[in-house]
């Protein structure tokens, strides 16, 4: 019997996506962003595949995510992108992760943790906020003082100077303004302190703004074969790595006037057959897809009808239904047809990131390489 729902992740696709990104970014290095459990794909398998595909750095958002990667056996250079509380700092340092700093107090706290072994000095990346308005300081003088404090601290090493774009997907002109604010500061830091990596680009900038690639690109969404520009990832040679599959747990006739689901939001106008697919909003099939989504059955698109419930959805199979037990693809490809995360995102007024991060922990992830069991 098939599993009620499974997210099948093709590590071969992650490898190839990273090869595409690494080639595009060269001579800049590729840092694969595997935060949020690898955007829902599984952080450890995604990180392994990304490194096999040509990434040389990994990045996460939290200290706990850094620990999980080390526990999974990953030894690549690792950057924690997020803010760190005093408690989390110790966890990040124990994971031998580089960290991001923009305040002198934080550097003092880091230095207090600093290791004495010069080969184990903690790498610190100083962040200038050039327009994202989130983490980092907006004051280049403060950022320069932070860099100097890092360089002067015996247990620390000034490893990077960075910023983050707010609009590289939909307003590259503003991203270029951010880059123009970043570069003079970053180049001064490098001139003063020597070997410091300059980095700014996320996926959209790595693909769309060549001059933003600098020394390192930090790619997340594109690693997983999703389009940072919200259209078709194939335009950039990217392949979606994740498929969400389930099966027809029930197939039953539905007479005119009969309904499906809570609130009777689908009432049959003519005789048809309904299929029940045991996957619901607790698995990441958002309730707002009610009466507004297609799934793939037998290589064709059929409409999801009725309210998405916590554990089930219903689909209209039409007059000639396939038998019970057949495969259903909610995201992914079946025959010539495919449903992209970008399609769900458009229907839901959100972005593909939220679709894949929203696939719940109740859905097991199954790893393969182009259909063969992944090692
Ligand atoms: C600081 C930083 N860099 C890079 C990324 C990766 O962005 P993307 O997934 O758009 O490539 C993120 C993700 O949000 C981020 O916060």
Coordinates of N, CA, C and O in Angstrom, one line a residue, residues 100-103 127-129 133-139 142:
X100 N 27.3 36.0 12.4 CA 27.2 37.3 11.8 C 27.1 38.4 13.0 O 26.4 38.1 14.0
X101 N 27.8 39.5 12.8 CA 27.9 40.5 13.9 C 27.7 41.9 13.3 O 28.1 42.1 12.2
X102 N 27.1 42.8 14.1 CA 27.0 44.2 13.7 C 27.0 45.1 14.9 O 26.8 46.3 14.7
X103 N 27.1 44.6 16.1 CA 27.2 45.4 17.3 C 28.5 45.1 18.1 O 28.8 43.9 18.2
X127 N 27.9 42.6 9.2 CA 26.8 42.9 8.3 C 26.4 44.3 8.3 O 26.1 44.9 9.3
X128 N 26.4 44.9 7.1 CA 25.9 46.3 6.9 C 24.5 46.2 6.3 O 24.3 45.4 5.4
X129 N 23.6 46.9 7.0 CA 22.2 46.9 6.5 C 22.1 48.0 5.4 O 22.1 49.2 5.8
X133 N 16.7 46.5 6.1 CA 16.0 47.0 7.3 C 15.7 45.9 8.3 O 14.7 46.0 9.1
X134 N 16.5 44.9 8.4 CA 16.2 43.8 9.3 C 17.5 43.6 10.2 O 17.6 44.3 11.1
X135 N 18.4 42.7 9.9 CA 19.6 42.5 10.7 C 20.7 43.4 10.1 O 20.7 43.7 8.9
X136 N 21.7 43.7 11.0 CA 22.8 44.5 10.5 C 22.7 45.9 11.0 O 21.6 46.3 11.4
X137 N 23.8 46.7 10.9 CA 23.7 48.1 11.2 C 23.6 48.9 10.0 O 24.3 48.6 9.0
X138 N 22.9 50.0 10.0 CA 22.8 50.9 8.8 C 24.0 51.9 8.8 O 24.2 52.6 7.8
X139 N 24.8 51.9 9.9 CA 25.8 52.9 10.0 C 27.2 52.3 9.6 O 27.8 51.4 10.3
X142 N 29.9 52.4 12.3 CA 29.7 51.4 13.3 C 30.1 50.0 12.8 O 30.8 49.3 13.5

